[in-house]
C-alpha positions as a printed NumPy array, in Angstrom:
array([[  8.786, -21.728, -14.165],
       [  7.959, -18.072, -13.473],
       [ 10.488, -15.302, -13.165],
       [  9.645, -14.953,  -9.477],
       [ 10.298, -18.64 ,  -8.822],
       [ 13.817, -18.409, -10.237],
       [ 15.078, -15.55 ,  -8.047],
       [ 17.894, -16.593,  -5.749],
       [ 17.515, -15.193,  -2.242],
       [ 15.508, -12.2  ,  -3.424],
       [ 14.149,  -9.452,  -1.185],
       [ 10.385,  -9.487,  -0.632],
       [  8.27 ,  -6.68 ,   0.824],
       [  5.747,  -7.76 ,   3.46 ],
       [  2.235,  -6.309,   3.828],
       [ -0.147,  -7.242,   6.657],
       [ -3.874,  -6.58 ,   7.036],
       [ -4.853,  -6.994,  10.666],
       [ -8.651,  -7.081,  10.24 ],
       [-11.158,  -7.23 ,   7.431],
       [-12.07 ,  -3.771,   6.218],
       [ -8.634,  -2.337,   6.974],
       [ -5.857,  -1.578,   4.508],
       [ -2.711,  -3.631,   4.115],
       [  0.26 ,  -1.964,   5.785],
       [  3.895,  -2.387,   4.815],
       [  5.641,  -3.892,   7.833],
       [  9.094,  -4.761,   6.503],
       [ 11.141,  -6.985,   4.225],
       [ 12.312, -10.586,   4.183],
       [ 14.641, -12.591,   1.97 ],
       [ 13.742, -15.868,   0.333],
       [ 14.384, -17.982,  -2.738],
       [ 10.688, -18.1  ,  -3.665],
       [  7.32 , -16.748,  -2.578],
       [  6.564, -19.713,  -0.303],
       [  9.832, -19.292,   1.591],
       [  9.311, -15.538,   1.841],
       [  5.768, -16.057,   3.131],
       [  7.011, -18.49 ,   5.787],
       [  9.692, -16.005,   6.914],
       [  7.156, -13.163,   6.944],
       [  4.728, -15.234,   9.016],
       [  7.452, -16.05 ,  11.545],
       [  8.712, -12.464,  11.801],
       [  5.602, -10.301,  11.55 ],
       [  2.678, -12.332,  12.917],
       [  4.03 , -13.769,  16.168],
       [  1.748, -11.845,  18.505],
       [ -1.234, -11.152,  16.279],
       [ -3.512, -13.169,  14.038],
       [ -3.805, -11.063,  10.852],
       [ -6.593, -11.344,   8.293],
       [ -4.055, -11.604,   5.452],
       [ -0.353, -11.515,   4.719],
       [  1.201, -10.565,   1.37 ],
       [  4.758, -10.855,   0.075],
       [  5.729,  -8.965,  -3.072],
       [  9.115,  -9.03 ,  -4.832],
       [ 10.882,  -5.755,  -4.072],
       [ 11.823,  -5.227,  -7.7  ],
       [  8.121,  -5.424,  -8.683],
       [  7.279,  -2.281,  -6.693],
       [  7.409,   1.026,  -8.543],
       [  7.401,   4.194,  -6.469],
       [  7.422,   7.799,  -7.611],
       [ 10.453,   9.817,  -6.553],
       [ 10.139,  13.428,  -5.358],
       [ 11.576,  14.575,  -8.699],
       [  8.651,  12.913, -10.497],
       [  5.992,  14.612,  -8.361],
       [  4.949,  17.242, -10.936],
       [  4.537,  14.592, -13.631],
       [  2.773,  11.994, -11.471],
       [  0.398,  14.3  ,  -9.607],
       [ -0.158,  17.069, -12.143],
       [ -3.589,  15.804, -13.208],
       [ -5.049,  16.692,  -9.794],
       [ -5.109,  20.369, -10.841],
       [ -7.473,  19.482, -13.69 ],
       [-10.084,  18.174, -11.266],
       [-11.733,  21.155,  -9.583],
       [-14.093,  18.935,  -7.601],
       [-11.144,  18.054,  -5.383],
       [-10.934,  21.601,  -4.066],
       [-13.586,  23.387,  -1.979],
       [-13.44 ,  26.637,  -3.984],
       [-16.981,  26.421,  -5.378],
       [-18.782,  25.144,  -2.318],
       [-21.048,  27.364,  -0.274],
       [-20.739,  26.971,   3.487],
       [-23.901,  25.943,   5.304],
       [-25.055,  28.178,   8.158],
       [-27.817,  27.749,  10.655],
       [-30.953,  29.597,   9.721],
       [-30.38 ,  29.786,   5.963],
       [-32.706,  26.881,   5.198],
       [-29.975,  24.459,   4.146],
       [-29.85 ,  22.417,   7.339]])
């Protein structure tokens, strides 16, 4: 039996994707003893009015988020990628032959 299947009344985060091509959005949390129970609770709570393309439940303790204190460490590599910043781009103007 998996670790997830042995959790007693664990908290599960719920993500819904309303249509194909869209991103999943976090819509809330449910409690359940296993993933099937959590999925049933999520369906009852978060899909009453709509018919989503997909519904995910993820154990809360499986989610790792960066805290504000970790921002320099987590996002520091963005400074090493100059293509992310428009410093070296030349603006296009009408009449200069670039249109």
